[in-house]
Tab-separated table of C-alpha atoms in Angstrom:
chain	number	residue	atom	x	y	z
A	1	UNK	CA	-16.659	38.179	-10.403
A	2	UNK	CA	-18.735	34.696	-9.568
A	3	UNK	CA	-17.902	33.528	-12.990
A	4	UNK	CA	-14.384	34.261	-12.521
A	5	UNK	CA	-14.379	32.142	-9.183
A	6	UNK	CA	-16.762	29.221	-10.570
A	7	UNK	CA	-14.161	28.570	-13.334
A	8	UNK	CA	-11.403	26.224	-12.349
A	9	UNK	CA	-8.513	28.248	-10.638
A	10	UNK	CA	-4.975	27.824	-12.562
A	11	UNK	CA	-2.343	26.255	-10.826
A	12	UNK	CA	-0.177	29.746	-9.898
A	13	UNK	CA	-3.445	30.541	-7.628
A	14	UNK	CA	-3.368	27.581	-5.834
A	15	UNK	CA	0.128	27.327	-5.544
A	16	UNK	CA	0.336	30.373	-4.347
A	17	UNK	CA	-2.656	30.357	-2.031
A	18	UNK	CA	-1.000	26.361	-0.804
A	19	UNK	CA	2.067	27.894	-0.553
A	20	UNK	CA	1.391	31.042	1.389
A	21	UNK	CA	-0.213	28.625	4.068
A	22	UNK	CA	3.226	27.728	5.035
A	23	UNK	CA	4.689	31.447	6.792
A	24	UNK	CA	0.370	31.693	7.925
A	25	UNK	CA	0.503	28.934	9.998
A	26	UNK	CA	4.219	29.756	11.270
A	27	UNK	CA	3.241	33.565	12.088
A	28	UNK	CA	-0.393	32.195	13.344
A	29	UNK	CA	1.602	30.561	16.457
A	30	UNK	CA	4.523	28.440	15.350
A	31	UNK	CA	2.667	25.820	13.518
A	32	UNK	CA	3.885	23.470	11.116
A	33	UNK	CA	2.186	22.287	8.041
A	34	UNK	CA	1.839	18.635	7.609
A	35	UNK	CA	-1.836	17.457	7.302
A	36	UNK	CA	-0.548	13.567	7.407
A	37	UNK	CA	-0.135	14.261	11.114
A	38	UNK	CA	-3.811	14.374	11.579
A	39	UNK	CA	-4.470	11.190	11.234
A	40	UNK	CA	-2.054	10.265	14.047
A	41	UNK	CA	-3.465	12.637	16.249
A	42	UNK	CA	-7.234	10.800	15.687
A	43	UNK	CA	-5.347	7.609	16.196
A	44	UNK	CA	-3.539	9.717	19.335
A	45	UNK	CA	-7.376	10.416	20.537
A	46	UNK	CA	-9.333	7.709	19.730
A	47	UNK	CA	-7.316	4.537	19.857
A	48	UNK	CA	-3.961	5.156	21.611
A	49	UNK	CA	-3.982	0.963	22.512
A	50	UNK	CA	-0.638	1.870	25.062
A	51	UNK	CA	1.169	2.286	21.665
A	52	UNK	CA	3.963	4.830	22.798
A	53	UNK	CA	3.959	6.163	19.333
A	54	UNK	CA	0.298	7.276	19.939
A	55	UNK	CA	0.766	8.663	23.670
A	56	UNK	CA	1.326	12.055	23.751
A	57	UNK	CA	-1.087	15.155	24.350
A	58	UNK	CA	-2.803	15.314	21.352
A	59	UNK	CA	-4.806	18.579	22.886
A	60	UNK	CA	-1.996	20.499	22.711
A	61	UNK	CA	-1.564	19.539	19.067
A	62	UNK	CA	-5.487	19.886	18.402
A	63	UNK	CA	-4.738	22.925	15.474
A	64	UNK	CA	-3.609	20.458	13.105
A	65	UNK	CA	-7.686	18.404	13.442
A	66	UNK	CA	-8.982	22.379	13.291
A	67	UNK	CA	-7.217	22.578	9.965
A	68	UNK	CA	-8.543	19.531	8.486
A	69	UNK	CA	-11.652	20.079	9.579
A	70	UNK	CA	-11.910	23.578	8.313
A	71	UNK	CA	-10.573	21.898	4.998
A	72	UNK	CA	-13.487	19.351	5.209
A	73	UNK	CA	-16.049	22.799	5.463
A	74	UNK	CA	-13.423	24.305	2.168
A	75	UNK	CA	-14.566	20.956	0.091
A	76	UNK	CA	-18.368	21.491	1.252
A	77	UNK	CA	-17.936	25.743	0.774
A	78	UNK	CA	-16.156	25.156	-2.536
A	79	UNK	CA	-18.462	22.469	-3.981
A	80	UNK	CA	-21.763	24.054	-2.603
A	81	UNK	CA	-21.364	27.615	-3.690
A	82	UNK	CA	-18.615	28.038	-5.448
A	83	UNK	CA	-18.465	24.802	-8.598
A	84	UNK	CA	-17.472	25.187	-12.015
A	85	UNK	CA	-20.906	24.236	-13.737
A	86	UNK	CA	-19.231	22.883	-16.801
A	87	UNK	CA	-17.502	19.278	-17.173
A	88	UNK	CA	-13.859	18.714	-15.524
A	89	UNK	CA	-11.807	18.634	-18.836
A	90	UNK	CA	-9.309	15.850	-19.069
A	91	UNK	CA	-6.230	16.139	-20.928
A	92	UNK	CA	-7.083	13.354	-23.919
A	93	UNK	CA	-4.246	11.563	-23.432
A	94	UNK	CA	-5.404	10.472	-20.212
A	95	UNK	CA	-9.148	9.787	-21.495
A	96	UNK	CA	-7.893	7.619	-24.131
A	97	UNK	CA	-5.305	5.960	-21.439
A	98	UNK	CA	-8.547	4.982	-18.568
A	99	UNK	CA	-10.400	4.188	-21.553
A	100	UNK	CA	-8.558	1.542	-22.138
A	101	UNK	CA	-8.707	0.513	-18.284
A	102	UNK	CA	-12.225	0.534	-18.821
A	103	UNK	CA	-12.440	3.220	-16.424
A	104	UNK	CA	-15.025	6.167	-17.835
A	105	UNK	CA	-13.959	9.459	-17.787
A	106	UNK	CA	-17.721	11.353	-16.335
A	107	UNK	CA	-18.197	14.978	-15.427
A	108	UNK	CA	-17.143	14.665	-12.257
A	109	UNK	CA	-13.714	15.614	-10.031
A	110	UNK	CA	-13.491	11.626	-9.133
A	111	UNK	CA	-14.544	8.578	-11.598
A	112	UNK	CA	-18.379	7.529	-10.550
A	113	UNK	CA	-17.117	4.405	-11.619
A	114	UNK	CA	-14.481	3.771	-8.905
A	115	UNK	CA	-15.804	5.883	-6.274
A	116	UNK	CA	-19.584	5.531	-5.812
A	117	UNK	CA	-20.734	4.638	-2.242
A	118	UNK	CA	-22.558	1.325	-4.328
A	119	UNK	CA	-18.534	-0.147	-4.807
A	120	UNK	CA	-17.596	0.320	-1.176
A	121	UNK	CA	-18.514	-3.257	-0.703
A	122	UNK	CA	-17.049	-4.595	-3.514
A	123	UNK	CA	-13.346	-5.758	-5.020
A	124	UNK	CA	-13.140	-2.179	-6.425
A	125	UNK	CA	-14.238	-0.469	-3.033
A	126	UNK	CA	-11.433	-2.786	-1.089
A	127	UNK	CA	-8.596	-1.796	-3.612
A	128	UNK	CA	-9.371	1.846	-3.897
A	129	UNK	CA	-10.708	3.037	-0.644
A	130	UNK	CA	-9.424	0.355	1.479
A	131	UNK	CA	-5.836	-0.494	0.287
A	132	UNK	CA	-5.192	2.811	-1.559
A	133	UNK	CA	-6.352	4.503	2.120
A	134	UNK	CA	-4.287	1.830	4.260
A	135	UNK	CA	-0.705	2.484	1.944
A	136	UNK	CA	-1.788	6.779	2.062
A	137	UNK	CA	-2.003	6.663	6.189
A	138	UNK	CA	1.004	3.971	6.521
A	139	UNK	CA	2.994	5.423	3.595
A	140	UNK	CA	2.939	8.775	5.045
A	141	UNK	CA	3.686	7.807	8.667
A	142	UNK	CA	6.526	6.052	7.771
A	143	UNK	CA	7.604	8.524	5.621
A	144	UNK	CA	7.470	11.072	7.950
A	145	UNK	CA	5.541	13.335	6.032
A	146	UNK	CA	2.890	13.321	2.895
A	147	UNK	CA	2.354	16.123	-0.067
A	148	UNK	CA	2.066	18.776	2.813
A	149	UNK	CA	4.758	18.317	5.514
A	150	UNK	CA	7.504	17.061	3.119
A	151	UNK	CA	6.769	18.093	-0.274
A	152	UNK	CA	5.521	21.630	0.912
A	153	UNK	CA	6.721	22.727	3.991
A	154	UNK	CA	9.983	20.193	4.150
A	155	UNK	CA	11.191	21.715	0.576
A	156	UNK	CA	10.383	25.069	1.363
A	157	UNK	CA	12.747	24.684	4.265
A	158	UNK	CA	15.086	23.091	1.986
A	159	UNK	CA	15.112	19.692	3.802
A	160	UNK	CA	17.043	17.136	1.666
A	161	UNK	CA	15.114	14.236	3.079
A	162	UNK	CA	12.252	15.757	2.297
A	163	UNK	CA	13.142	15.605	-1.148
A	164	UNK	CA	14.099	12.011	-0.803
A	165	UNK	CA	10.859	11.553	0.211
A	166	UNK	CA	8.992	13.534	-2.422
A	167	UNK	CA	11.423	11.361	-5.246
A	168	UNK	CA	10.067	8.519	-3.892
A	169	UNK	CA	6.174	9.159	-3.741
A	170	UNK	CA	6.685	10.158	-7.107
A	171	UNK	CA	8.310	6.887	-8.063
A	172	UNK	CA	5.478	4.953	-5.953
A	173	UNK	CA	2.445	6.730	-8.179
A	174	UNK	CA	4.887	6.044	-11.572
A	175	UNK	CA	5.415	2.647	-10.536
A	176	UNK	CA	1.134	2.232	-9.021
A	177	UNK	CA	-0.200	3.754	-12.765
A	178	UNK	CA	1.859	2.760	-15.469
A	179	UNK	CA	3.053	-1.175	-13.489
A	180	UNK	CA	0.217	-2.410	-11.054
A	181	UNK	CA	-3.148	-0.401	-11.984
A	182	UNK	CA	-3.381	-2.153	-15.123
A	183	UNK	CA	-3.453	-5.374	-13.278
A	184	UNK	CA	-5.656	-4.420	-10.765
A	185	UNK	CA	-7.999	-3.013	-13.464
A	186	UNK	CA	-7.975	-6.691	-14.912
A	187	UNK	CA	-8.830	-7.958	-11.610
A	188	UNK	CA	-11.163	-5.924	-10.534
A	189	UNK	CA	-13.226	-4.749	-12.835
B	1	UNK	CA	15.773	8.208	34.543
B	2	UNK	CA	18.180	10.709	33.444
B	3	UNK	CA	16.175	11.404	30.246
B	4	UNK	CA	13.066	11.746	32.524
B	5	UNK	CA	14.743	14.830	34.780
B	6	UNK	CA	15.630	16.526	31.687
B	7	UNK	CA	12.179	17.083	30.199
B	8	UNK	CA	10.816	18.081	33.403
B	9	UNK	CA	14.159	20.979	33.292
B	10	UNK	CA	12.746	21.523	29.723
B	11	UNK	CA	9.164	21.484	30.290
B	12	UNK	CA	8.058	24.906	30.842
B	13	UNK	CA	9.989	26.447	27.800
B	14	UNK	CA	8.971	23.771	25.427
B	15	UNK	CA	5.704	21.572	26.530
B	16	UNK	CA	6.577	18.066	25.352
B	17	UNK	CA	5.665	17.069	21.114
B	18	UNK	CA	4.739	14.074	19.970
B	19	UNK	CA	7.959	11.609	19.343
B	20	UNK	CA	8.986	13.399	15.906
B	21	UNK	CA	5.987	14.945	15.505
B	22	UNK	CA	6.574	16.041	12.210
B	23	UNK	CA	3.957	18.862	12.464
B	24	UNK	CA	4.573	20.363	15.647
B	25	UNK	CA	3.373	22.919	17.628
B	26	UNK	CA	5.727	25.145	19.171
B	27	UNK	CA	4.012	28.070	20.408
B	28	UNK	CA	5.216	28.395	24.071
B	29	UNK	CA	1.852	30.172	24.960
B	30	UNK	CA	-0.896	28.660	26.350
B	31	UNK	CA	-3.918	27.668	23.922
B	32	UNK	CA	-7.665	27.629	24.723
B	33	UNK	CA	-8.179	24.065	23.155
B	34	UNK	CA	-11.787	25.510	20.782
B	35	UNK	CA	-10.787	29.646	20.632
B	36	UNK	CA	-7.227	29.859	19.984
B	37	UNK	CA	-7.217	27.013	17.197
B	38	UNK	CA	-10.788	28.590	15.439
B	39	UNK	CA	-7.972	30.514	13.181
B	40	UNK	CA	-6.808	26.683	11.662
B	41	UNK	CA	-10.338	26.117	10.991
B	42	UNK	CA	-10.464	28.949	8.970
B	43	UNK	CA	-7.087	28.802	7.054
B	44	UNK	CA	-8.179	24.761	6.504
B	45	UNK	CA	-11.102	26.307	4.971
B	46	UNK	CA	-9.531	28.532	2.703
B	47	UNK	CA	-6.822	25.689	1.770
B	48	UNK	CA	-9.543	23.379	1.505
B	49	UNK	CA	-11.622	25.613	-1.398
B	50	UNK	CA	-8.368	26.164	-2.717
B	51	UNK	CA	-8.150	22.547	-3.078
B	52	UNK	CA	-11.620	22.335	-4.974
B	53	UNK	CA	-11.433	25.283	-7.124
B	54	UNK	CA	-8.299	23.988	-8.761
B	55	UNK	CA	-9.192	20.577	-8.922
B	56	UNK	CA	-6.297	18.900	-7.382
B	57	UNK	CA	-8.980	16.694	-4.880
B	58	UNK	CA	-9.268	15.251	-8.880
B	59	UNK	CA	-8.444	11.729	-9.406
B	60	UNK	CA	-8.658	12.740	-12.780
B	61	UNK	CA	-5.471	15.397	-12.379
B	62	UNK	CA	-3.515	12.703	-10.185
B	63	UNK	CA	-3.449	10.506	-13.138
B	64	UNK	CA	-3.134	13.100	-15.547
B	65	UNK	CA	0.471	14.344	-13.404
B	66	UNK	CA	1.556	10.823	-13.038
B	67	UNK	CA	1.185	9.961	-16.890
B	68	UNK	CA	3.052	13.266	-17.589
B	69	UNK	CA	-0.335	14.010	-19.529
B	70	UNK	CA	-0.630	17.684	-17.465
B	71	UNK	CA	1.505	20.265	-16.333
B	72	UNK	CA	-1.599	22.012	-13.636
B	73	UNK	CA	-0.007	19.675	-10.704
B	74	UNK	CA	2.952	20.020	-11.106
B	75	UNK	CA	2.481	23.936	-11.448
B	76	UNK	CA	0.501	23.656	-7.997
B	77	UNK	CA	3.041	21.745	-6.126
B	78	UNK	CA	5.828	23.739	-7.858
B	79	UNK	CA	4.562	27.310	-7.044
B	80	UNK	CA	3.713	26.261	-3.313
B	81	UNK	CA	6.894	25.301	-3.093
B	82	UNK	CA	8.381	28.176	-4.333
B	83	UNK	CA	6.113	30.678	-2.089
B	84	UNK	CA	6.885	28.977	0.767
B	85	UNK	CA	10.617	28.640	0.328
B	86	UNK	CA	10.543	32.975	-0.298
B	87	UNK	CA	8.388	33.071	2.746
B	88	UNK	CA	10.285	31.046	5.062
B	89	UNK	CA	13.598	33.013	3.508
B	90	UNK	CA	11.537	36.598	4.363
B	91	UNK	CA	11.037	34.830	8.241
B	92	UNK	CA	14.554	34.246	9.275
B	93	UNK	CA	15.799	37.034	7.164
B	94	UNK	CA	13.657	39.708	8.970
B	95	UNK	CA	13.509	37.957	12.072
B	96	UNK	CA	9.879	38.459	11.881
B	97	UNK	CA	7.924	36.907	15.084
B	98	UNK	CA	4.882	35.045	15.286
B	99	UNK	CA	1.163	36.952	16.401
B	100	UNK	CA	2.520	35.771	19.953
B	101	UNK	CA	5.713	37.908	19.607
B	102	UNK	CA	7.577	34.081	19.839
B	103	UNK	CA	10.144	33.620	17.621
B	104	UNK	CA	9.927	31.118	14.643
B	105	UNK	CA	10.793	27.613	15.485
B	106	UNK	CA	12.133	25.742	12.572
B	107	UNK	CA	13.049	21.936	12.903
B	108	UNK	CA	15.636	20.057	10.592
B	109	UNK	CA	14.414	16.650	9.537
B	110	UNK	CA	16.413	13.615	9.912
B	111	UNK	CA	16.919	11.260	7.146
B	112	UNK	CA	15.783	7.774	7.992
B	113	UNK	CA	14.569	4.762	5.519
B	114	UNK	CA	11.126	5.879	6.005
B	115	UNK	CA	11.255	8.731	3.482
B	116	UNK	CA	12.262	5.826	1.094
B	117	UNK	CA	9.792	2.841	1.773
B	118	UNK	CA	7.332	4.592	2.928
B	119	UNK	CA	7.300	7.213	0.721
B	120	UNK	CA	7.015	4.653	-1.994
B	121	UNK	CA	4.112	2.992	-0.515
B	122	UNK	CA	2.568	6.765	0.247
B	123	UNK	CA	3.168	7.411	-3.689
B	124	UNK	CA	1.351	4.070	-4.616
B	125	UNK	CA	-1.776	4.849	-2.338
B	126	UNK	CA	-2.329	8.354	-3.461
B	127	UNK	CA	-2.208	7.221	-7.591
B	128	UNK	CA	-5.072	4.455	-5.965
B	129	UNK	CA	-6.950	6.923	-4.547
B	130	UNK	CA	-6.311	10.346	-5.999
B	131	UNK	CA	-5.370	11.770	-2.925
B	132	UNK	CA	-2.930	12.951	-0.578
B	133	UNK	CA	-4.282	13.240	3.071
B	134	UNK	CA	-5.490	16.941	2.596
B	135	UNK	CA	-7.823	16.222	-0.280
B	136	UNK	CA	-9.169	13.269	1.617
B	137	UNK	CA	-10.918	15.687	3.536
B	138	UNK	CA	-11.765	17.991	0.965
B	139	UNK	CA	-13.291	14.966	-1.316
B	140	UNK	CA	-15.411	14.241	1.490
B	141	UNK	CA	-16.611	17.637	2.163
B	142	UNK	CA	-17.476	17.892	-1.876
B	143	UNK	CA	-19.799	15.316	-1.343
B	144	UNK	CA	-17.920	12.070	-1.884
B	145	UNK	CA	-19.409	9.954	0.829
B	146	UNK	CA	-17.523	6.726	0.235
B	147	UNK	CA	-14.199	8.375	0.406
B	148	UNK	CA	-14.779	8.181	4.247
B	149	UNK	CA	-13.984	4.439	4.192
B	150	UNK	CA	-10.799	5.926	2.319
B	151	UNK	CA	-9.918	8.427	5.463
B	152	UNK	CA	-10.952	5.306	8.311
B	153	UNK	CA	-8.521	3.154	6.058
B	154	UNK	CA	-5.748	5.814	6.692
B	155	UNK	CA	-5.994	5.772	10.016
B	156	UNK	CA	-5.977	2.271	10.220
B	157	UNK	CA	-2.513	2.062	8.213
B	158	UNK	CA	-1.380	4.742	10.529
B	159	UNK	CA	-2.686	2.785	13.285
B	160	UNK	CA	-0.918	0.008	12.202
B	161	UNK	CA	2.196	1.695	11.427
B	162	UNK	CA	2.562	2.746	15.175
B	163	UNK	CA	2.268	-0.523	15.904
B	164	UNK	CA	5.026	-2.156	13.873
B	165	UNK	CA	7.350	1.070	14.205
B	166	UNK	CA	9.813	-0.962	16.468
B	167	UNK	CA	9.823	-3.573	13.863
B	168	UNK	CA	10.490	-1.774	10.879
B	169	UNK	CA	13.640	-0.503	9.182
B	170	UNK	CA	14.424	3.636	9.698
């Protein structure tokens, strides 16, 4: 049964699992997926700066940093106990594709190479933790919505800005791999 | 001052959200702040293994879905959808109440330019970093350390958002 769960789970089990989250949380007590909201709700707590947009009671909407910190303890649970012991396979398309943005394709779920604590500090670290963290928490504010609130629980309501939305952070990851990370590869690397 | 009266009228049906919170809460029954909300700890962790086990905290699979190179994301994305679409259908179908016996509250979203521009500049950061805000957390709980200065960065451009909100286009 371990060996089952240690292998990486196909996409219908996650799907379904990320799916089923949505009626959970409604039947829990009337909760709404969106995980982007968390990060106003930090902002709400920790540096409100008499910004109306970041004065409300963020108590009452303290479930949504309870979720994201229970998915913080899922990354530690999953990685700890439960980890595929063989190397992530990459489609070879892909490989062949970083390879040629010098980027190496290791055994891990994210790129050594980009994301090692050693390139926080450097031209790498500020394009992709700084500016690729900056657009993620402005981009979803402004959109309303990320992966989870618009993608997920805005289409399962069938919310036709919320496809809007999803058509367009589509479009922005098109435009940010195929357009702009090969010049930022040049750049940076 | 108008405005002002009226909440207080609504207040004690509907506690006051967040302006377009686009999460909201809207159980009308009191919470303790750390017992009633240990339940979204646990569902986070769940989601957040979920997340792990099929690899979409992955840069690797982000790239792989944006150069059409894999269909596993958009298999996730599409089945969640799916689910919850039959499972919101199944609530307001069957009427079927929440654990508090409170009906389901469901909210329709207002288009505004946001869910153009900034949904572009969302889809630009998460090809960067190989995540959405969920997996942020989960790459961070898998041992990614760095991706911390990923999450502060968020909240900074969320910070900074709610600062500028006046001065952008909706």
């Amino acid at each position: 049964m371990l060996e089952i769960i240690r292998q990486p789970w196909p996409w219908y089990v996650a799907g379904a699992v990320i799916g089923l989250t949505v009626p959970a949380l409604l039947l829990l007590g009337n909760k709404h997926l969106g995980i982007s909201s968390s990060l106003r709700h930090i902002c709400s707590a920790c540096v409100p700066s008499k910004i109306p947009f970041f004065k409300y009671d963020w108590k009452r909407e303290a479930w949504n940093l309870f979720f994201v910190a229970g998915i913080l303890i899922g990354g530690i649970v999953g990685t700890r106990f439960l980890s595929n012991p063989d190397p992530i396979v990459v489609a070879p398309a892909t490989v062949k594709d970083l390879e040629a943005l010098n980027i190496q394709v290791d055994h891990n779920l994210l790129p050594a190479s980009l994301f090692s604590v050693n390139n926080v500090l450097s031209l790498k670290g500020l394009m992709f933790f700084i500016v690729g963290g900056f657009l993620v928490g402005f981009g979803t504010r402004y959109a309303g919505g990320c992966t989870s609130g618009h993608s997920i629980m805005g289409l399962s309501t069938l919310q036709w800005p919320s496809l809007v939305a999803t058509c367009c952070f589509m479009l922005g990851g098109f435009a940010m791999v195929h357009l702009l990370l090969p010049w930022i590869m040049s750049f940076v690397s | 001052m108008k405005n002002q009266e009226e909440e207080i009228l609504v207040a004690p049906l509907h506690p006051p959200h967040p302006v377009e919170c686009e999460a909201p809460n809207d159980q009308i029954k009191a919470e303790n702040l750390i017992v009633s909300n240990l339940k979204y700890l646990a569902l986070g962790t769940l989601f957040g293994i979920v997340l792990v086990k099929a690899e979409v905290i992955s840069w690797y699979r982000i790239q792989e879905m944006f150069r059409l190179h894999s269909f596993h994301m958009y298999g996730v994305i599409g089945t969640a959808v799916v689910v919850g679409a039959v499972s919101v259908w199944l609530i307001k179908k069957f009427r079927i109440k929440t654990l508090q016996k409170e009906t389901v509250v469901f909210h329709e979203k207002k288009f505004h330019w946001g869910n153009v521009f900034g949904a572009l500049l969302f889809g630009l950061g998460w090809a960067l970093t190989g995540a959405c805000p969920g997996p942020i957390y989960a790459q961070i709980g898998s041992g990614f350390f760095a991706v911390t200065v990923t999450l502060l960065a968020a909240i900074a451009g969320t910070w900074t958002y709610g600062l500028l909100r006046e001065r952008l286009p909706h």
